[in-house]
PDB file of N, CA and C in Angstrom:
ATOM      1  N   UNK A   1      67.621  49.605  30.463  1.00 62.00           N
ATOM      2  CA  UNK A   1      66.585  50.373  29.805  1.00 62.00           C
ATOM      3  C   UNK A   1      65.227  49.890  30.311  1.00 62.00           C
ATOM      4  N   UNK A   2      64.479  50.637  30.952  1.00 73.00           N
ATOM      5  CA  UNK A   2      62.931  50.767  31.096  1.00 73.00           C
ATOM      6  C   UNK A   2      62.409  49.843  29.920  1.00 73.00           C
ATOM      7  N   UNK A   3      61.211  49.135  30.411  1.00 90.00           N
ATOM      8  CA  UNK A   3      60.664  48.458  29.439  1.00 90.00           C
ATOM      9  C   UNK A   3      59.231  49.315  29.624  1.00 90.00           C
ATOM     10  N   UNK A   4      58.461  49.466  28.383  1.00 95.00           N
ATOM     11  CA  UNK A   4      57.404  50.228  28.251  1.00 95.00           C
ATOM     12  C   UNK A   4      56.230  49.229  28.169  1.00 95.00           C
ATOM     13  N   UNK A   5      55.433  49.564  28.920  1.00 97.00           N
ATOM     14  CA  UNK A   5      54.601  48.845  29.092  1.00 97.00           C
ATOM     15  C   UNK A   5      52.570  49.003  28.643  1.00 97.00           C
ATOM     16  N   UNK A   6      51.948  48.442  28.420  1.00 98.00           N
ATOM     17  CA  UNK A   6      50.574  49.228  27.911  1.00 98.00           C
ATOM     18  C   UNK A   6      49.120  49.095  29.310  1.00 98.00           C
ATOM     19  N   UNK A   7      48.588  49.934  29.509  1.00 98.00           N
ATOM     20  CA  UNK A   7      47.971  49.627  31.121  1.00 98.00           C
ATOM     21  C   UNK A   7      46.468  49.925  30.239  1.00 98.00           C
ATOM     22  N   UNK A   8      45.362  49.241  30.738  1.00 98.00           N
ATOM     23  CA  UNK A   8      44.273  49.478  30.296  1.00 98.00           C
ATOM     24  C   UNK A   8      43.529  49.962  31.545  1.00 98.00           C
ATOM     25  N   UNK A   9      42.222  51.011  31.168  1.00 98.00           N
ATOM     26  CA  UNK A   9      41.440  51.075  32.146  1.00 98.00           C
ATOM     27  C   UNK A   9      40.581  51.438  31.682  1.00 98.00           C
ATOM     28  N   UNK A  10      39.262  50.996  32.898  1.00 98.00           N
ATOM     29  CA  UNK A  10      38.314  51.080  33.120  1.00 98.00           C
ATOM     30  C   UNK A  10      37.067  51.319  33.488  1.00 98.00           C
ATOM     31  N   UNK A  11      35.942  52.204  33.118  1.00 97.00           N
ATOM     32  CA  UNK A  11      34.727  52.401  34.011  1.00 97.00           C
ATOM     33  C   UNK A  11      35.290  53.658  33.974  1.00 97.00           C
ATOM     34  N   UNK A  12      34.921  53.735  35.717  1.00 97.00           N
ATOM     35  CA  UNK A  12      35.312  54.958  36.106  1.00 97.00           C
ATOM     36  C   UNK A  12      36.533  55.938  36.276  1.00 97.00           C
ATOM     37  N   UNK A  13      37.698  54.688  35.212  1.00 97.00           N
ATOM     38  CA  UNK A  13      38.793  55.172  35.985  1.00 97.00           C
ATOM     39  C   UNK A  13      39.585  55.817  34.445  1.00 97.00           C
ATOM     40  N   UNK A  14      38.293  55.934  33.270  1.00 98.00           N
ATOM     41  CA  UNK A  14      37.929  56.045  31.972  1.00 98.00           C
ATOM     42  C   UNK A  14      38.092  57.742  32.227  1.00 98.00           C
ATOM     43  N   UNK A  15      39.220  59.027  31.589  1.00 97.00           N
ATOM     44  CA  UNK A  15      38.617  60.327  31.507  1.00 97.00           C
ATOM     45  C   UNK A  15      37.224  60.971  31.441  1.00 97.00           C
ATOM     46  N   UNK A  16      36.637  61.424  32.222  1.00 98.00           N
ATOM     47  CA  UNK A  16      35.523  61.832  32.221  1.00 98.00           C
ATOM     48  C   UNK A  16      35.149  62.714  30.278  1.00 98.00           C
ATOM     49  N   UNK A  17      35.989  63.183  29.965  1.00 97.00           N
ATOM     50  CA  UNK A  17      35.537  62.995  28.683  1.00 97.00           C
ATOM     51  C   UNK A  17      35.912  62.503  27.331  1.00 97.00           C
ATOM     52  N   UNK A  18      36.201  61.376  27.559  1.00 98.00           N
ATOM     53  CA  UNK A  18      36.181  60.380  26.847  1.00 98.00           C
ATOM     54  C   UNK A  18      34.880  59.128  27.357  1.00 98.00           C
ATOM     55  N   UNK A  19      34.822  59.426  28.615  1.00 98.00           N
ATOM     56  CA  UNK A  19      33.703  58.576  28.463  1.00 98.00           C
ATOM     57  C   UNK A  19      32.063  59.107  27.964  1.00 98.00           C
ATOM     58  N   UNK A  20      32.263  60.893  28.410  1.00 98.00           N
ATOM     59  CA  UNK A  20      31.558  61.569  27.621  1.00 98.00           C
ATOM     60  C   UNK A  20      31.008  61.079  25.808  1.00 98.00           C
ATOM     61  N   UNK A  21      31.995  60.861  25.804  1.00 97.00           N
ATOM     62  CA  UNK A  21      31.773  60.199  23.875  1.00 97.00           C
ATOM     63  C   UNK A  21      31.616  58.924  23.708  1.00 97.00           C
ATOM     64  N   UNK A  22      31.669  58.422  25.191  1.00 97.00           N
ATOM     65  CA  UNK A  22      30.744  57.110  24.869  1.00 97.00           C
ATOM     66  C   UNK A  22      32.043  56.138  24.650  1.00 97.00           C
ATOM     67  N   UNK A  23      33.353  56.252  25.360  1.00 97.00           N
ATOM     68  CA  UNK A  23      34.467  55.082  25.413  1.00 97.00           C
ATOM     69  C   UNK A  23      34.152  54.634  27.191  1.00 97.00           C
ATOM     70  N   UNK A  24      34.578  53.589  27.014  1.00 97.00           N
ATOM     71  CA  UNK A  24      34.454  52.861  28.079  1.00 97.00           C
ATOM     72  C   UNK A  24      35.773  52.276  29.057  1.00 97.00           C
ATOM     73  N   UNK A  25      36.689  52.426  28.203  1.00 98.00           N
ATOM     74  CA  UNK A  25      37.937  51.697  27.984  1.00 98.00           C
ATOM     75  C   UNK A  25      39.085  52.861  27.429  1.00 98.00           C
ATOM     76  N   UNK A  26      40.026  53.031  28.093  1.00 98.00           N
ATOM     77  CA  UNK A  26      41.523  53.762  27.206  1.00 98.00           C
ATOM     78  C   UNK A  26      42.585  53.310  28.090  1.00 98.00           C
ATOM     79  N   UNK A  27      43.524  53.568  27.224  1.00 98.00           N
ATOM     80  CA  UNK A  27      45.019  52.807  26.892  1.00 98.00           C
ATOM     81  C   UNK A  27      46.045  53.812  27.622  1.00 98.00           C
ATOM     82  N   UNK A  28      47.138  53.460  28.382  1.00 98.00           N
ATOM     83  CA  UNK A  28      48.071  54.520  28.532  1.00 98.00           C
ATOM     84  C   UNK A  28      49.543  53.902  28.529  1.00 98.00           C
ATOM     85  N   UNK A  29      50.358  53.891  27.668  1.00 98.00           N
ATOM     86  CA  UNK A  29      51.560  53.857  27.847  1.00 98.00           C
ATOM     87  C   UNK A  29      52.449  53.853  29.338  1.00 98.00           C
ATOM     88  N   UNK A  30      53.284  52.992  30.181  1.00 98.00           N
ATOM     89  CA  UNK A  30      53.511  53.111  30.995  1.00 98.00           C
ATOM     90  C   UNK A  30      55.258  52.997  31.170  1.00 98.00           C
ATOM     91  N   UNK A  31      56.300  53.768  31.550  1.00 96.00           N
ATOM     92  CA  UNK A  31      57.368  53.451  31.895  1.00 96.00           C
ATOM     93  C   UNK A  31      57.555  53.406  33.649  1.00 96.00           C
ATOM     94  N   UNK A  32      58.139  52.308  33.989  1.00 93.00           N
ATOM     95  CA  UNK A  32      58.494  52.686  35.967  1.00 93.00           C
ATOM     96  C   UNK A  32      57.811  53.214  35.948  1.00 93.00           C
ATOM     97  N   UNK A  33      56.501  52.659  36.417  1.00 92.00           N
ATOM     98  CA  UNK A  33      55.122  52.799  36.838  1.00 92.00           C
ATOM     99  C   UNK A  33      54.558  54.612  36.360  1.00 92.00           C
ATOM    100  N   UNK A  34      55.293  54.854  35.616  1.00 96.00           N
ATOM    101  CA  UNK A  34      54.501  56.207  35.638  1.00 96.00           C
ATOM    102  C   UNK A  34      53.874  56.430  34.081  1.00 96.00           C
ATOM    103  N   UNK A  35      52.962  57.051  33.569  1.00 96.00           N
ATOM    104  CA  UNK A  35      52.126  57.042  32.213  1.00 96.00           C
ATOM    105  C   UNK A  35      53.340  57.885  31.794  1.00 96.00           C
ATOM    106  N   UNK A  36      53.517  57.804  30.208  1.00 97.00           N
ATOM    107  CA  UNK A  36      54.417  58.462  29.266  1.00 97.00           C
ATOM    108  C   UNK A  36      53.403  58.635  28.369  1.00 97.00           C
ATOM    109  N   UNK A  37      51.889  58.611  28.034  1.00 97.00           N
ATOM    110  CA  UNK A  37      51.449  59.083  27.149  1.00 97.00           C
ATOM    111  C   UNK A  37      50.089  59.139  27.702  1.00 97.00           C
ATOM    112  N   UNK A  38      49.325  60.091  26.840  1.00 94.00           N
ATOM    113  CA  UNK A  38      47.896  60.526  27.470  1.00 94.00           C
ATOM    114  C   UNK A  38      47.051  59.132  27.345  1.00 94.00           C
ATOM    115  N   UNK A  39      45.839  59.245  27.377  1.00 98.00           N
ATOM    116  CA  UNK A  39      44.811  58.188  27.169  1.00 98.00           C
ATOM    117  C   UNK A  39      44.628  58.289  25.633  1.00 98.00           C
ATOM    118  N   UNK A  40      44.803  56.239  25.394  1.00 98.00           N
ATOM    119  CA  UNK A  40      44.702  56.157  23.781  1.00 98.00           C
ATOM    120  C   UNK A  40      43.395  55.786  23.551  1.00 98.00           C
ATOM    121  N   UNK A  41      42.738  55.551  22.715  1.00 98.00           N
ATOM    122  CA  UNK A  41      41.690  55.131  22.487  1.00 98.00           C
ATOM    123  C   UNK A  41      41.229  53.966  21.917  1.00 98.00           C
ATOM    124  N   UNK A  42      42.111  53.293  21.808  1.00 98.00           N
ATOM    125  CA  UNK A  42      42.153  51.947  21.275  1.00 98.00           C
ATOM    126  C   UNK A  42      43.619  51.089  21.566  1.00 98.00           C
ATOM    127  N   UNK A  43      43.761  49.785  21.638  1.00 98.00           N
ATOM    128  CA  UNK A  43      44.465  49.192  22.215  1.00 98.00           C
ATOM    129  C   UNK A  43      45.384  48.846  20.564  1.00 98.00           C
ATOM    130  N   UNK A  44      45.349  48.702  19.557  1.00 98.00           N
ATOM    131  CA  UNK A  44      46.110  48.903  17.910  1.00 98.00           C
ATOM    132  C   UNK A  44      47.036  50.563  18.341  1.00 98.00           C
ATOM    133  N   UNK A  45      46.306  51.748  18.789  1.00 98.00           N
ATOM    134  CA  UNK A  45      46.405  53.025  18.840  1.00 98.00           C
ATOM    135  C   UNK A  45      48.074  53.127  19.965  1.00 98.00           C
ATOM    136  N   UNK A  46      47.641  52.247  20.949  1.00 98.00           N
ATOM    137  CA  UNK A  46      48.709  51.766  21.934  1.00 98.00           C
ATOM    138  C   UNK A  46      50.014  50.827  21.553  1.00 98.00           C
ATOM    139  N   UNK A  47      49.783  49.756  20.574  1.00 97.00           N
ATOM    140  CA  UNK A  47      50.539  49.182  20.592  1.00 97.00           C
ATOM    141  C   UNK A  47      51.500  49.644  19.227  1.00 97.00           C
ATOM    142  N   UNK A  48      50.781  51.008  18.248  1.00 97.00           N
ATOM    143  CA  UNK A  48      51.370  51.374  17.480  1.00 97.00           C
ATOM    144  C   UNK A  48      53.070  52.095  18.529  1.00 97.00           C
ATOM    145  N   UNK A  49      52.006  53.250  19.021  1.00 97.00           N
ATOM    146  CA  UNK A  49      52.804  54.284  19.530  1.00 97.00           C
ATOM    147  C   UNK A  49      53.734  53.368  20.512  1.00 97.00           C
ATOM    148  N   UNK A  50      53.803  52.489  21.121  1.00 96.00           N
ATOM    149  CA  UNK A  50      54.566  51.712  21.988  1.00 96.00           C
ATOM    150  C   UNK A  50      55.632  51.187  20.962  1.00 96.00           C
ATOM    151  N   UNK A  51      55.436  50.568  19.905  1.00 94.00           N
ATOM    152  CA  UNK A  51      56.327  50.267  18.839  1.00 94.00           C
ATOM    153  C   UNK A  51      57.230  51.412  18.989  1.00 94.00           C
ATOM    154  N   UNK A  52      56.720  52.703  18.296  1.00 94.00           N
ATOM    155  CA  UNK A  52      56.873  54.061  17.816  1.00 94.00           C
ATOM    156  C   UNK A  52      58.032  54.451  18.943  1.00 94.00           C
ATOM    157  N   UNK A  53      57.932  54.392  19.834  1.00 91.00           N
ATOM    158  CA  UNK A  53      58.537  54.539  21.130  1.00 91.00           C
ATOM    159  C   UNK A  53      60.027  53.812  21.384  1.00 91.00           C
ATOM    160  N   UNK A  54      59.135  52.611  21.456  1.00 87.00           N
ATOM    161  CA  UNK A  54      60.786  51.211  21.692  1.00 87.00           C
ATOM    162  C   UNK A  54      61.802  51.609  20.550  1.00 87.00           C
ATOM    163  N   UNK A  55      61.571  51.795  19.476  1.00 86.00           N
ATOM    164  CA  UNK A  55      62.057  51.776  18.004  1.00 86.00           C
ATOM    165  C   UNK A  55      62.976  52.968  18.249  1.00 86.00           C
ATOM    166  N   UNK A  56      62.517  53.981  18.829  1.00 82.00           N
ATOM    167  CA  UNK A  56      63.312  55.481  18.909  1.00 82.00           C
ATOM    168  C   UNK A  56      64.196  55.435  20.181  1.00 82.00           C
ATOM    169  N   UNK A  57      63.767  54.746  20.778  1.00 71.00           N
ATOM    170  CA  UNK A  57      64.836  54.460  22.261  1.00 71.00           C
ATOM    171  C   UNK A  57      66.298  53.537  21.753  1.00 71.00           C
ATOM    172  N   UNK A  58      65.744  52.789  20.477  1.00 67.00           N
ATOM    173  CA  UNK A  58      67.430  52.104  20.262  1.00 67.00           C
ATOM    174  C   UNK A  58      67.903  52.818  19.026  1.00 67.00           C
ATOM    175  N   UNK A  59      67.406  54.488  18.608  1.00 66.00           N
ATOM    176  CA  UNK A  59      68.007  54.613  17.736  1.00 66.00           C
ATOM    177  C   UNK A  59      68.454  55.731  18.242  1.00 66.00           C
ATOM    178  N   UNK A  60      68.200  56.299  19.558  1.00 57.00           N
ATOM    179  CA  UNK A  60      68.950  57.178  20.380  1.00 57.00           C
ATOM    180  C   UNK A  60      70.219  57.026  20.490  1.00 57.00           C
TER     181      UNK A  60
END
């Protein structure tokens, strides 16, 4: 089983609108290198839904 992982980024590499609203910083869920969830907005926001995630993969 894939382990899910949390990737942060930065600056420019921030959605153009989200940085619009003045974030600097968002969160993306990562399985085998590829994003499984959009940009979070807080790193609590990430490690919920990452819970949320692992939790439903062993009750599959």
């Amino acid at each position: 089983m894939a382990q899910v992982q949390i990737m942060s980024v930065v600056g420019s590499a921030v959605p153009a609108s989200l940085r619009a609203s003045g974030l600097l910083a968002c969160w993306y869920l990562m399985r085998d290198g590829e994003a499984i969830s959009g940009p979070l907005t807080s790193l609590p926001a990430a490690q919920a839904l990452s819970q949320k995630i692992v939790g439903a993969s062993f009750n599959a």
